[in-house]
XYZ file of C-alpha atoms in Angstrom:
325
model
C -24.012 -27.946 13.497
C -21.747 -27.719 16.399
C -19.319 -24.615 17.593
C -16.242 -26.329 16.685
C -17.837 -27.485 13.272
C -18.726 -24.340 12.456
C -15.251 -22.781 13.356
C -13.180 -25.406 11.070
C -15.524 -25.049 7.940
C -14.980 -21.081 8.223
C -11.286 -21.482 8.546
C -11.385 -24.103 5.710
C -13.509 -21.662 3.820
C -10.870 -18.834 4.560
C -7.765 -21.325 3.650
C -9.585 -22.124 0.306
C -9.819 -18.345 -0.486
C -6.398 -17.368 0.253
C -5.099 -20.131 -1.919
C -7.268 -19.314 -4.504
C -6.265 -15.742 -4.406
C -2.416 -16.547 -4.110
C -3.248 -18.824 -7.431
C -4.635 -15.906 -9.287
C -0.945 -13.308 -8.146
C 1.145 -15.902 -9.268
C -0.760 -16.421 -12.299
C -0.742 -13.049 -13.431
C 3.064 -12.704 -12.430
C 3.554 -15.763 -14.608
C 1.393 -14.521 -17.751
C 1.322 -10.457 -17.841
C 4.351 -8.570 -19.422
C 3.774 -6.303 -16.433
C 2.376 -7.730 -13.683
C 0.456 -6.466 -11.003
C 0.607 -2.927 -12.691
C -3.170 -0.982 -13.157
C -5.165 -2.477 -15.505
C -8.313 0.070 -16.213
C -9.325 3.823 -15.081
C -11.988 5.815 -14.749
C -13.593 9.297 -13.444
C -15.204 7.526 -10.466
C -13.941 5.006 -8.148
C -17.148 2.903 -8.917
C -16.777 2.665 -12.717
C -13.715 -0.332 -12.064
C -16.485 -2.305 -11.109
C -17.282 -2.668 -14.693
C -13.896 -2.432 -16.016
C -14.410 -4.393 -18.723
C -16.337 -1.123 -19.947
C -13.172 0.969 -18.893
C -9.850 2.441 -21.067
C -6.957 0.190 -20.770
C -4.127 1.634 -18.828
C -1.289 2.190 -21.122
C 0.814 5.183 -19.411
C 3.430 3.161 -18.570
C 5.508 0.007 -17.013
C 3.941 0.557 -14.066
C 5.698 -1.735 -10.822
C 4.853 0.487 -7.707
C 2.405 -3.071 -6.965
C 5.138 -5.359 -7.618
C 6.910 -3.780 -4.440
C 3.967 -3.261 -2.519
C 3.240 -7.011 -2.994
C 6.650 -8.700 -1.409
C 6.909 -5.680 0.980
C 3.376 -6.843 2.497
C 2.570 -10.176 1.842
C 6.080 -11.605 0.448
C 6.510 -13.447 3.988
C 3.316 -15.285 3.119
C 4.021 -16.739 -0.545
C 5.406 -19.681 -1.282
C 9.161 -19.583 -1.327
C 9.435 -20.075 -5.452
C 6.571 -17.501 -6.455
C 8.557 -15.254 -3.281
C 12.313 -15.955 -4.732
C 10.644 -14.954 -8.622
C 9.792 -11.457 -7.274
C 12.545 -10.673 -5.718
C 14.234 -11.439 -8.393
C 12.112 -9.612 -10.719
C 12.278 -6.560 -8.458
C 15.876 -6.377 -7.583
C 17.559 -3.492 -8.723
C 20.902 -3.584 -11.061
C 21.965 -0.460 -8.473
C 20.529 1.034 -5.457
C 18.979 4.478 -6.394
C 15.764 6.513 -6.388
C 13.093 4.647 -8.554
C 9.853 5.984 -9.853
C 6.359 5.060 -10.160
C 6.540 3.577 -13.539
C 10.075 2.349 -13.358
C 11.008 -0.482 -15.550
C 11.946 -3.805 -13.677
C 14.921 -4.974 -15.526
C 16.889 -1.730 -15.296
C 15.017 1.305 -13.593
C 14.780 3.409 -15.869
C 11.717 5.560 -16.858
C 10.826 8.670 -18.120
C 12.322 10.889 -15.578
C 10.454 14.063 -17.383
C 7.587 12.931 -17.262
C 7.271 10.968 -14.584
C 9.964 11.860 -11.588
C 11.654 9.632 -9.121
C 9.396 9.864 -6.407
C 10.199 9.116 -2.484
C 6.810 6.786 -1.665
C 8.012 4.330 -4.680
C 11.341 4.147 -3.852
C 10.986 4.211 0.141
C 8.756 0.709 -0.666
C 10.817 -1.047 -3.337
C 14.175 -0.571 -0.825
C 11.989 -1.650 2.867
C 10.851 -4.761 0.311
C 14.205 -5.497 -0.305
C 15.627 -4.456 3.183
C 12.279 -6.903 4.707
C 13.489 -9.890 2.116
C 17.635 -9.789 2.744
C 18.240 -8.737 -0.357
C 20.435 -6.055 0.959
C 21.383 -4.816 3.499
C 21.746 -1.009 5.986
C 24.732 -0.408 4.675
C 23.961 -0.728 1.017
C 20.816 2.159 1.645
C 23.086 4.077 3.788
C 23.539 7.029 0.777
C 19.862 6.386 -0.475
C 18.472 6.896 2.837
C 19.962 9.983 3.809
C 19.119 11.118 -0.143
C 15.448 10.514 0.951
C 15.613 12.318 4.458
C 17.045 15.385 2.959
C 14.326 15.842 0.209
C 11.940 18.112 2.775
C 9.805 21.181 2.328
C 11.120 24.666 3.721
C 8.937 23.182 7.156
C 11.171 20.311 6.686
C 8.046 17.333 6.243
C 9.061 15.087 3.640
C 8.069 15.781 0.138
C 6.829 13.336 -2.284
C 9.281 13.989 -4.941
C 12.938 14.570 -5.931
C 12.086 18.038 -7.926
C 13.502 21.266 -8.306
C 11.558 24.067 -6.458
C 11.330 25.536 -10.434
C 8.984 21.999 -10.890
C 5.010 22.288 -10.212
C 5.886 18.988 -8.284
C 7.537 20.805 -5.478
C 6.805 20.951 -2.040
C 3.904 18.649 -3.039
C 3.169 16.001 0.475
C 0.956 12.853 0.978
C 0.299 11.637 4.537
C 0.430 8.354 3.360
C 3.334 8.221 1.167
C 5.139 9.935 4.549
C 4.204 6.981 6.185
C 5.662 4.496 3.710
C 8.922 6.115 3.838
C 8.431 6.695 7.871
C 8.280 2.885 7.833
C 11.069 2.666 5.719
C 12.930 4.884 8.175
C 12.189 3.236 11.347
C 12.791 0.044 9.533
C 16.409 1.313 9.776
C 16.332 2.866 13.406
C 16.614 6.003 11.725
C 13.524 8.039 13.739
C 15.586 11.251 14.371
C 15.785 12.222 11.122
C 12.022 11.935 10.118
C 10.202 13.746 13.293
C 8.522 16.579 11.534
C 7.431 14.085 9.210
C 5.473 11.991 11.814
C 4.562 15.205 13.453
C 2.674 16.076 10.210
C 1.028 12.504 9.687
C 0.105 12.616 13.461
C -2.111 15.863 12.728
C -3.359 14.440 9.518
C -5.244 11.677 12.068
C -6.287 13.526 15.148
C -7.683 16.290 13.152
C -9.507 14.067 11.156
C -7.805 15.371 7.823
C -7.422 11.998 6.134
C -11.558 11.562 5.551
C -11.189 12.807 2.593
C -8.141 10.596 1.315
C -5.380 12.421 0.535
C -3.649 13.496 -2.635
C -2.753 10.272 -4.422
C -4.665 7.065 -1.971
C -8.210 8.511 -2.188
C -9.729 6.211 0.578
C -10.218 7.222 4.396
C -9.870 3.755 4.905
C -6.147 3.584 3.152
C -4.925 5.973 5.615
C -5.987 4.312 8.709
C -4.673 0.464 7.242
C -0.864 2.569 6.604
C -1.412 4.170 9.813
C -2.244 1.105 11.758
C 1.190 -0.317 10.089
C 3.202 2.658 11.350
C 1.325 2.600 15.010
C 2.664 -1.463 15.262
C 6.452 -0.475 14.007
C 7.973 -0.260 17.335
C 6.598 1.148 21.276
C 6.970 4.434 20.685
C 4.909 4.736 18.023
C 2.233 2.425 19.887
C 2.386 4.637 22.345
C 1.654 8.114 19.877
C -0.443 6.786 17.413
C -2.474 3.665 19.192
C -4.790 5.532 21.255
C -5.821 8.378 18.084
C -5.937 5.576 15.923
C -8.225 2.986 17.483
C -10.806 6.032 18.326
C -11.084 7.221 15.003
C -11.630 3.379 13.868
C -14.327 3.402 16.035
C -16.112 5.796 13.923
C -16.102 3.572 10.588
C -19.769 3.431 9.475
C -19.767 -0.772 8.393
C -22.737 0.482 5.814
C -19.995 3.105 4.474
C -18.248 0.114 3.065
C -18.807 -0.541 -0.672
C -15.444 -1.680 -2.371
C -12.979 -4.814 -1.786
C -10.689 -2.233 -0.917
C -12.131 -0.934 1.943
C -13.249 -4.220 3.282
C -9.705 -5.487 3.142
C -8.176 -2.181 4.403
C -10.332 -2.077 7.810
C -10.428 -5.852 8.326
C -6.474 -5.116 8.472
C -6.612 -1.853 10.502
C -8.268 -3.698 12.579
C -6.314 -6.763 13.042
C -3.436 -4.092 13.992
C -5.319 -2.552 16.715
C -7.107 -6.175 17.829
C -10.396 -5.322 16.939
C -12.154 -8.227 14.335
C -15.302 -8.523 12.772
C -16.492 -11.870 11.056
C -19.403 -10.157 9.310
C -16.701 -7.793 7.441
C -14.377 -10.685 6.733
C -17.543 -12.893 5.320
C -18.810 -9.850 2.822
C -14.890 -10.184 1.883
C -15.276 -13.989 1.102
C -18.466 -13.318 -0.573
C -16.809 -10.825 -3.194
C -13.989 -13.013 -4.584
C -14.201 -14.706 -7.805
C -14.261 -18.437 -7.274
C -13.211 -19.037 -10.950
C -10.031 -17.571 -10.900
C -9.552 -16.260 -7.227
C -9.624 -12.488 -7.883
C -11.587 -10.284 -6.003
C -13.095 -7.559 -8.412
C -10.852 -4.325 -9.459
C -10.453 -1.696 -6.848
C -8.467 1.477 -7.294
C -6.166 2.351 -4.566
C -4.528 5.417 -6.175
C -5.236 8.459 -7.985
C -4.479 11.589 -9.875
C -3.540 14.941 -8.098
C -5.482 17.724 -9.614
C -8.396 16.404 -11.504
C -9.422 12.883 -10.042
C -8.563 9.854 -12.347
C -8.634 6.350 -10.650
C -6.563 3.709 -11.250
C -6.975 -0.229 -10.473
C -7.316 -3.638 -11.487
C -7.502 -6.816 -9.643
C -4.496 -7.545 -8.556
C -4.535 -4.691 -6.186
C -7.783 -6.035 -4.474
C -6.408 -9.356 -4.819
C -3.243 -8.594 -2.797
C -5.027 -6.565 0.216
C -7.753 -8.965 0.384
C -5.868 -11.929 0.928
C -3.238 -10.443 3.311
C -6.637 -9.436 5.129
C -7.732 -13.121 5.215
C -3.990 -14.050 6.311
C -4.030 -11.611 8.958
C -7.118 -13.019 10.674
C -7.472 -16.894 10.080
């Protein structure tokens, strides 16, 4: 078999995939009365490997995937699947949302479940990223989000009184969804203190460990690599840090589709590719319906409760495969 043989039957292999996997979102948009939203949890990240084994997830209408969906791979879906979701995500007002807001009206229970800044930072950069509004209409919402700081003024992951146990409580990588969100708007001035505090959480090596709600190393190096390509003076701060400590990834570290999507895209940000990552990412999908299997890319605070299904893998592993064909 020749080079350039070999070369168009990978690329027709990884065309094949993506299509397949794009088959399986839309079908699950199309079917589910929530889709997208966690399907299963479990103790250990491992045991949604066997979710069929696994208790449903039934805390709420979760959508926090439906925005992370057309905010990172909404340029690559067909324009009627793409027009759906926006519709479906579109709120009836610009406000803060939270994690298991409902997507006709966005509404939820606020006690239980408070408006939080990394859900609503996403859902408005989807629909600033899509056209479906505009600077203007964030203007009060934005300033709303860059005002909700600690007393060391980093941005906090929730809009809580200082009387709630929520208070003061920060996640490098939610930061770095609403830095995005932020920059998105050429609004940097008012968020330095919070990239000051997710530049420390890479060079000192903090996010091996995950952080309080995306458990995975990985995670934080794929939303850092997004914030590092956002315009040259992040390049410039975060680049350097960024591809060194990607340099360190141990490939046999790798178990989940999460974390061979995540570093195939961390390192398509920082132009470093690996075919033998991207085939072990071909070899995990489903060819029956296009899925790759359930991967949990969030988690509880205090005692550690994962939550997935495979629509999450199924998003990051195809925006992986578009990323690099």
């Amino acid at each position: 078999m020749s080079q350039q043989t070999l070369i168009t039957r990978i690329a027709k292999n990884r065309v094949s995939a993506i299509k397949k996997g794009l088959m399986f979102l839309e079908s699950q948009f199309n079917t589910k009365k929530f889709p997208f939203s966690c399907d299963f949890f479990g103790t250990e990240r491992h045991h949604l490997q066997s979710a069929s084994n696994l208790p449903k997830f039934t805390l709420g209408t979760e959508t926090f995937n439906l925005y992370l969906l057309l905010l990172h791979l909404g340029k690559h879906l067909p324009s009627t699947f793409r027009n759906k979701l926006i519709a479906a995500v579109r709120p009836n007002k610009i406000a803060t949302v939270n994690f298991f807001a409902d997507i006709s009206d966005i509404t939820g229970d606020r006690q239980l479940f408070p408006d939080d800044q990394d859900t609503t930072a996403v859902c408005h950069h989807a629909l600033l990223a899509t056209h479906t509004v505009n600077e203007d209409d964030l203007l009060s919402l934005s300033q709303s989000i860059y005002e909700n700081v600690n007393d060391d003024g980093v941005l906090q992951a929730y809009y809580v009184s200082k009387d709630n146990s929520r208070y003061n409580r920060i996640d490098a990588v939610c930061i770095i969804n609403i830095l995005r969100f932020a920059y998105a708007q050429r609004h940097e001035r008012f968020v330095q203190r919070s990239e000051d505090y997710v530049f420390d959480w890479l060079i000192s090596g903090k996010y091996k460990s995950g952080t309080i709600y995306y458990p995975s190393a990985y995670t934080f190096l794929y939303f850092c690599s997004l914030l590092a390509s956002t315009n040259y003076q992040t390049k410039i701060r975060f680049m350097d840090t960024l591809r060194r400590e990607f340099d360190q990834i141990k490939l046999e570290d790798l178990k989940y589709p999460l974390d061979y999507a995540q570093t195939i895209l961390t390192g398509a940000k920082i132009g470093l590719y690996d075919e033998s990552l991207i085939e072990k990412l071909l070899e995990m999908q489903n060819m029956e319906d296009g899925s790759w299997p359930a991967d949990a890319l969030y988690c509880t605070h205090r005692v550690k409760v994962y939550y997935g299904s495979k629509s999450i893998s199924t998003i990051l592993s195809v925006l992986a495969l578009m990323e690099t064909v």
